[in-house]
């Protein structure tokens, strides 16, 4: 990415936030409104940038300063230095304007536009290329692997992940399934696992990450993990991250039927219970259970019915992963569903 393109992207996002500030927190004149529409119409990228700014702005109504990185608070001063901010109507609103503007710009530039836009990253482009390795387990299979940095990963059944190792960072993308990470300490190279809209960064630790049917869970056995999740606005994922540190015995989760995160504690025996062929659920959605079951069943399982009703059905129980048939047989006794075996070897769960 060239420096000219980097400057253009940064400038565009800053312009979008200034317009957001003008239109939503001020009293825009007819002339300002006409200018805004002209700005939107002159380039298709402008509308996309403004939509991103609007979603991220709204996300800050659901987050506290304590949930954000400490150094972001300093960006309030940065907002005051942005060209044109002094002339924006309604600036006297103060904190309500300056904090969302500053933090949103900081986060969106760092996350959405890309870390490579910031000073000091030119040298990183000359570093040795990162190595990408893909791992995948089959139905009902577990496998232990050792990453290039020496960290150990135990993959659950039907799990798929990619690992990218570079001289600056260690990044894993858990596409589906579950895995336990025993991370080798390397302060100069952060170890992060991304699953859905969640990113878990190890601070020298042993932790589990699950990604089942859109539901993500991070549980810590040893050490500490930074749990970061993208905030949702009106069902849309924003570029704003909420951060929280997890200690041993704690978990963070994004349930499949919710837009907010859930945090709690667990017993030691419940950590990664799938190692002992036990599938534990506490308030999990039916979709999550089926996604889990499909990692252990040779016969595909699907759900049919109204999506809203499907998401309303939650499960608090445990099952034997070696006996998926018994799990399916028990579902109609517990929930308003029917389980049918179709020709072509497909199991269908229908909502009654």
PDB file of C-alpha atoms in Angstrom, residues 14-181:
ATOM      1  CA  UNK A  14     -11.593  11.833   9.188  1.00  0.00           C
ATOM      2  CA  UNK A  15     -13.882  13.700   6.792  1.00  0.00           C
ATOM      3  CA  UNK A  16     -16.652  11.176   7.462  1.00  0.00           C
ATOM      4  CA  UNK A  17     -16.389  11.736  11.212  1.00  0.00           C
ATOM      5  CA  UNK A  18     -16.472  15.486  10.804  1.00  0.00           C
ATOM      6  CA  UNK A  19     -19.668  15.197   8.775  1.00  0.00           C
ATOM      7  CA  UNK A  20     -21.145  12.862  11.395  1.00  0.00           C
ATOM      8  CA  UNK A  21     -20.348  15.423  14.067  1.00  0.00           C
ATOM      9  CA  UNK A  22     -21.827  18.256  12.028  1.00  0.00           C
ATOM     10  CA  UNK A  23     -25.081  16.486  11.153  1.00  0.00           C
ATOM     11  CA  UNK A  24     -25.845  14.574  14.344  1.00  0.00           C
ATOM     12  CA  UNK A  25     -24.522  16.747  17.165  1.00  0.00           C
ATOM     13  CA  UNK A  26     -24.954  20.209  15.757  1.00  0.00           C
ATOM     14  CA  UNK A  27     -27.621  22.232  14.037  1.00  0.00           C
ATOM     15  CA  UNK A  28     -26.607  22.017  10.369  1.00  0.00           C
ATOM     16  CA  UNK A  29     -27.720  24.796   8.075  1.00  0.00           C
ATOM     17  CA  UNK A  30     -29.318  24.168   4.719  1.00  0.00           C
ATOM     18  CA  UNK A  31     -26.014  25.063   3.095  1.00  0.00           C
ATOM     19  CA  UNK A  32     -24.157  22.492   5.205  1.00  0.00           C
ATOM     20  CA  UNK A  33     -26.713  19.830   4.345  1.00  0.00           C
ATOM     21  CA  UNK A  34     -26.344  20.566   0.632  1.00  0.00           C
ATOM     22  CA  UNK A  35     -22.581  20.396   0.999  1.00  0.00           C
ATOM     23  CA  UNK A  36     -22.875  17.021   2.740  1.00  0.00           C
ATOM     24  CA  UNK A  37     -25.045  15.551  -0.040  1.00  0.00           C
ATOM     25  CA  UNK A  38     -22.609  16.883  -2.635  1.00  0.00           C
ATOM     26  CA  UNK A  39     -19.758  15.220  -0.729  1.00  0.00           C
ATOM     27  CA  UNK A  40     -21.634  11.897  -0.642  1.00  0.00           C
ATOM     28  CA  UNK A  41     -22.489  11.982  -4.344  1.00  0.00           C
ATOM     29  CA  UNK A  42     -19.041  12.898  -5.623  1.00  0.00           C
ATOM     30  CA  UNK A  43     -17.444   9.560  -4.721  1.00  0.00           C
ATOM     31  CA  UNK A  44     -18.972   6.124  -3.899  1.00  0.00           C
ATOM     32  CA  UNK A  45     -16.330   5.655  -1.191  1.00  0.00           C
ATOM     33  CA  UNK A  46     -17.729   8.617   0.724  1.00  0.00           C
ATOM     34  CA  UNK A  47     -21.044   6.887   1.460  1.00  0.00           C
ATOM     35  CA  UNK A  48     -19.260   3.770   2.693  1.00  0.00           C
ATOM     36  CA  UNK A  49     -16.967   5.813   4.920  1.00  0.00           C
ATOM     37  CA  UNK A  50     -19.890   7.735   6.399  1.00  0.00           C
ATOM     38  CA  UNK A  51     -21.850   4.513   7.086  1.00  0.00           C
ATOM     39  CA  UNK A  52     -18.818   3.118   8.898  1.00  0.00           C
ATOM     40  CA  UNK A  53     -18.414   6.303  10.918  1.00  0.00           C
ATOM     41  CA  UNK A  54     -22.102   6.323  11.849  1.00  0.00           C
ATOM     42  CA  UNK A  55     -22.119   2.703  13.045  1.00  0.00           C
ATOM     43  CA  UNK A  56     -18.949   3.120  15.084  1.00  0.00           C
ATOM     44  CA  UNK A  57     -20.234   6.373  16.572  1.00  0.00           C
ATOM     45  CA  UNK A  58     -23.397   4.638  17.781  1.00  0.00           C
ATOM     46  CA  UNK A  59     -21.344   1.817  19.252  1.00  0.00           C
ATOM     47  CA  UNK A  60     -19.809   4.184  21.785  1.00  0.00           C
ATOM     48  CA  UNK A  61     -23.165   4.583  23.499  1.00  0.00           C
ATOM     49  CA  UNK A  62     -22.713   0.975  24.664  1.00  0.00           C
ATOM     50  CA  UNK A  63     -19.143   1.176  25.896  1.00  0.00           C
ATOM     51  CA  UNK A  64     -17.416   2.777  28.861  1.00  0.00           C
ATOM     52  CA  UNK A  65     -14.005   4.406  28.993  1.00  0.00           C
ATOM     53  CA  UNK A  66     -12.726   1.606  31.214  1.00  0.00           C
ATOM     54  CA  UNK A  67     -13.419  -0.934  28.462  1.00  0.00           C
ATOM     55  CA  UNK A  68     -11.137   0.872  26.031  1.00  0.00           C
ATOM     56  CA  UNK A  69      -7.372   0.999  25.919  1.00  0.00           C
ATOM     57  CA  UNK A  70      -5.953   3.495  28.418  1.00  0.00           C
ATOM     58  CA  UNK A  71      -4.018   5.441  25.826  1.00  0.00           C
ATOM     59  CA  UNK A  72      -7.152   6.194  23.837  1.00  0.00           C
ATOM     60  CA  UNK A  73      -8.236   8.770  26.403  1.00  0.00           C
ATOM     61  CA  UNK A  74      -5.386  10.933  25.168  1.00  0.00           C
ATOM     62  CA  UNK A  75      -7.034  11.101  21.769  1.00  0.00           C
ATOM     63  CA  UNK A  76      -9.620  13.541  23.125  1.00  0.00           C
ATOM     64  CA  UNK A  77      -6.930  16.176  22.780  1.00  0.00           C
ATOM     65  CA  UNK A  78      -6.222  14.921  19.276  1.00  0.00           C
ATOM     66  CA  UNK A  79      -9.854  15.517  18.330  1.00  0.00           C
ATOM     67  CA  UNK A  80      -9.553  19.160  19.310  1.00  0.00           C
ATOM     68  CA  UNK A  81      -6.617  19.529  16.934  1.00  0.00           C
ATOM     69  CA  UNK A  82      -8.408  18.138  13.900  1.00  0.00           C
ATOM     70  CA  UNK A  83      -8.674  20.763  11.162  1.00  0.00           C
ATOM     71  CA  UNK A  84     -12.189  22.163  10.999  1.00  0.00           C
ATOM     72  CA  UNK A  85     -13.444  20.868  14.342  1.00  0.00           C
ATOM     73  CA  UNK A  86     -13.485  24.370  15.838  1.00  0.00           C
ATOM     74  CA  UNK A  87     -16.033  25.459  13.270  1.00  0.00           C
ATOM     75  CA  UNK A  88     -18.449  22.588  13.849  1.00  0.00           C
ATOM     76  CA  UNK A  89     -21.764  23.728  15.359  1.00  0.00           C
ATOM     77  CA  UNK A  90     -22.550  22.304  18.772  1.00  0.00           C
ATOM     78  CA  UNK A  91     -18.960  21.843  19.871  1.00  0.00           C
ATOM     79  CA  UNK A  92     -19.923  23.160  23.300  1.00  0.00           C
ATOM     80  CA  UNK A  93     -21.504  19.763  23.922  1.00  0.00           C
ATOM     81  CA  UNK A  94     -17.939  18.851  24.958  1.00  0.00           C
ATOM     82  CA  UNK A  95     -17.328  15.318  26.196  1.00  0.00           C
ATOM     83  CA  UNK A  96     -20.358  13.847  24.418  1.00  0.00           C
ATOM     84  CA  UNK A  97     -18.821  14.923  21.115  1.00  0.00           C
ATOM     85  CA  UNK A  98     -15.068  14.862  21.718  1.00  0.00           C
ATOM     86  CA  UNK A  99     -14.848  11.406  23.271  1.00  0.00           C
ATOM     87  CA  UNK A 100     -16.762   9.474  20.588  1.00  0.00           C
ATOM     88  CA  UNK A 101     -15.082  11.440  17.820  1.00  0.00           C
ATOM     89  CA  UNK A 102     -11.565  10.955  19.122  1.00  0.00           C
ATOM     90  CA  UNK A 103     -11.856   7.324  20.109  1.00  0.00           C
ATOM     91  CA  UNK A 104     -13.826   6.342  17.043  1.00  0.00           C
ATOM     92  CA  UNK A 105     -11.260   7.938  14.755  1.00  0.00           C
ATOM     93  CA  UNK A 106      -8.432   6.258  16.641  1.00  0.00           C
ATOM     94  CA  UNK A 107     -10.031   2.808  16.570  1.00  0.00           C
ATOM     95  CA  UNK A 108     -11.318   2.940  13.026  1.00  0.00           C
ATOM     96  CA  UNK A 109      -8.004   4.149  11.661  1.00  0.00           C
ATOM     97  CA  UNK A 110      -6.163   1.432  13.560  1.00  0.00           C
ATOM     98  CA  UNK A 111      -8.605  -1.374  12.783  1.00  0.00           C
ATOM     99  CA  UNK A 112     -10.673  -0.584   9.684  1.00  0.00           C
ATOM    100  CA  UNK A 113      -8.171   1.393   7.620  1.00  0.00           C
ATOM    101  CA  UNK A 114      -5.393  -0.893   8.823  1.00  0.00           C
ATOM    102  CA  UNK A 115      -2.453  -0.939  11.176  1.00  0.00           C
ATOM    103  CA  UNK A 116      -0.130  -0.526   8.190  1.00  0.00           C
ATOM    104  CA  UNK A 117      -1.161   3.126   7.834  1.00  0.00           C
ATOM    105  CA  UNK A 118       0.515   4.227  11.040  1.00  0.00           C
ATOM    106  CA  UNK A 119       4.039   5.675  11.365  1.00  0.00           C
ATOM    107  CA  UNK A 120       6.789   3.119  11.752  1.00  0.00           C
ATOM    108  CA  UNK A 121       5.139   0.428   9.654  1.00  0.00           C
ATOM    109  CA  UNK A 122       7.106   1.157   6.486  1.00  0.00           C
ATOM    110  CA  UNK A 123      10.067  -0.767   7.947  1.00  0.00           C
ATOM    111  CA  UNK A 124       7.852  -3.751   8.690  1.00  0.00           C
ATOM    112  CA  UNK A 125       7.093  -4.145   4.995  1.00  0.00           C
ATOM    113  CA  UNK A 126      10.745  -5.084   4.485  1.00  0.00           C
ATOM    114  CA  UNK A 127      10.574  -7.836   7.128  1.00  0.00           C
ATOM    115  CA  UNK A 128      10.631 -11.515   6.096  1.00  0.00           C
ATOM    116  CA  UNK A 129       7.244 -12.687   4.815  1.00  0.00           C
ATOM    117  CA  UNK A 130       4.897 -14.284   7.319  1.00  0.00           C
ATOM    118  CA  UNK A 131       4.305 -18.019   7.098  1.00  0.00           C
ATOM    119  CA  UNK A 132       0.729 -19.296   6.767  1.00  0.00           C
ATOM    120  CA  UNK A 133      -0.104 -22.821   7.898  1.00  0.00           C
ATOM    121  CA  UNK A 134      -3.548 -24.425   7.741  1.00  0.00           C
ATOM    122  CA  UNK A 135      -4.755 -27.138  10.125  1.00  0.00           C
ATOM    123  CA  UNK A 136      -7.934 -29.190  10.056  1.00  0.00           C
ATOM    124  CA  UNK A 137      -9.345 -32.181  11.929  1.00  0.00           C
ATOM    125  CA  UNK A 138     -11.981 -34.579  10.682  1.00  0.00           C
ATOM    126  CA  UNK A 139     -15.282 -35.711  12.233  1.00  0.00           C
ATOM    127  CA  UNK A 140     -14.771 -36.949  15.819  1.00  0.00           C
ATOM    128  CA  UNK A 141     -10.985 -36.503  15.526  1.00  0.00           C
ATOM    129  CA  UNK A 142      -8.711 -34.683  17.975  1.00  0.00           C
ATOM    130  CA  UNK A 143      -5.163 -33.725  17.125  1.00  0.00           C
ATOM    131  CA  UNK A 144      -2.310 -31.999  18.915  1.00  0.00           C
ATOM    132  CA  UNK A 145      -0.057 -29.757  16.854  1.00  0.00           C
ATOM    133  CA  UNK A 146       3.001 -27.607  17.533  1.00  0.00           C
ATOM    134  CA  UNK A 147       3.117 -24.200  15.868  1.00  0.00           C
ATOM    135  CA  UNK A 148       6.284 -22.680  14.443  1.00  0.00           C
ATOM    136  CA  UNK A 149       6.873 -20.682  17.639  1.00  0.00           C
ATOM    137  CA  UNK A 150       6.705 -23.788  19.828  1.00  0.00           C
ATOM    138  CA  UNK A 151       3.185 -23.157  21.144  1.00  0.00           C
ATOM    139  CA  UNK A 152       0.997 -26.254  21.446  1.00  0.00           C
ATOM    140  CA  UNK A 153      -2.565 -26.444  20.144  1.00  0.00           C
ATOM    141  CA  UNK A 154      -5.039 -29.256  20.800  1.00  0.00           C
ATOM    142  CA  UNK A 155      -7.683 -29.250  18.074  1.00  0.00           C
ATOM    143  CA  UNK A 156     -11.147 -30.603  18.786  1.00  0.00           C
ATOM    144  CA  UNK A 157     -13.203 -32.566  16.253  1.00  0.00           C
ATOM    145  CA  UNK A 158     -14.171 -30.888  12.993  1.00  0.00           C
ATOM    146  CA  UNK A 159     -11.944 -27.903  13.697  1.00  0.00           C
ATOM    147  CA  UNK A 160     -10.297 -25.657  11.127  1.00  0.00           C
ATOM    148  CA  UNK A 161      -7.770 -22.913  11.789  1.00  0.00           C
ATOM    149  CA  UNK A 162      -5.069 -20.924  10.052  1.00  0.00           C
ATOM    150  CA  UNK A 163      -1.885 -19.781  11.772  1.00  0.00           C
ATOM    151  CA  UNK A 164       0.233 -16.878  10.550  1.00  0.00           C
ATOM    152  CA  UNK A 165       3.666 -16.472  12.123  1.00  0.00           C
ATOM    153  CA  UNK A 166       5.790 -13.415  11.479  1.00  0.00           C
ATOM    154  CA  UNK A 167       8.634 -11.621  13.217  1.00  0.00           C
ATOM    155  CA  UNK A 168       6.150  -9.131  14.709  1.00  0.00           C
ATOM    156  CA  UNK A 169       3.116 -11.210  15.679  1.00  0.00           C
ATOM    157  CA  UNK A 170       1.549 -14.646  15.961  1.00  0.00           C
ATOM    158  CA  UNK A 171      -2.013 -14.716  14.638  1.00  0.00           C
ATOM    159  CA  UNK A 172      -4.471 -17.595  14.501  1.00  0.00           C
ATOM    160  CA  UNK A 173      -7.882 -17.572  12.836  1.00  0.00           C
ATOM    161  CA  UNK A 174     -10.225 -20.193  14.288  1.00  0.00           C
ATOM    162  CA  UNK A 175     -12.644 -20.675  11.416  1.00  0.00           C
ATOM    163  CA  UNK A 176     -14.774 -23.305  13.160  1.00  0.00           C
ATOM    164  CA  UNK A 177     -14.579 -25.782  16.002  1.00  0.00           C
ATOM    165  CA  UNK A 178     -12.628 -25.561  19.243  1.00  0.00           C
ATOM    166  CA  UNK A 179      -9.008 -25.558  20.313  1.00  0.00           C
ATOM    167  CA  UNK A 180      -6.852 -25.263  23.428  1.00  0.00           C
ATOM    168  CA  UNK A 181      -3.804 -23.019  23.142  1.00  0.00           C
TER     169      UNK A 181
END
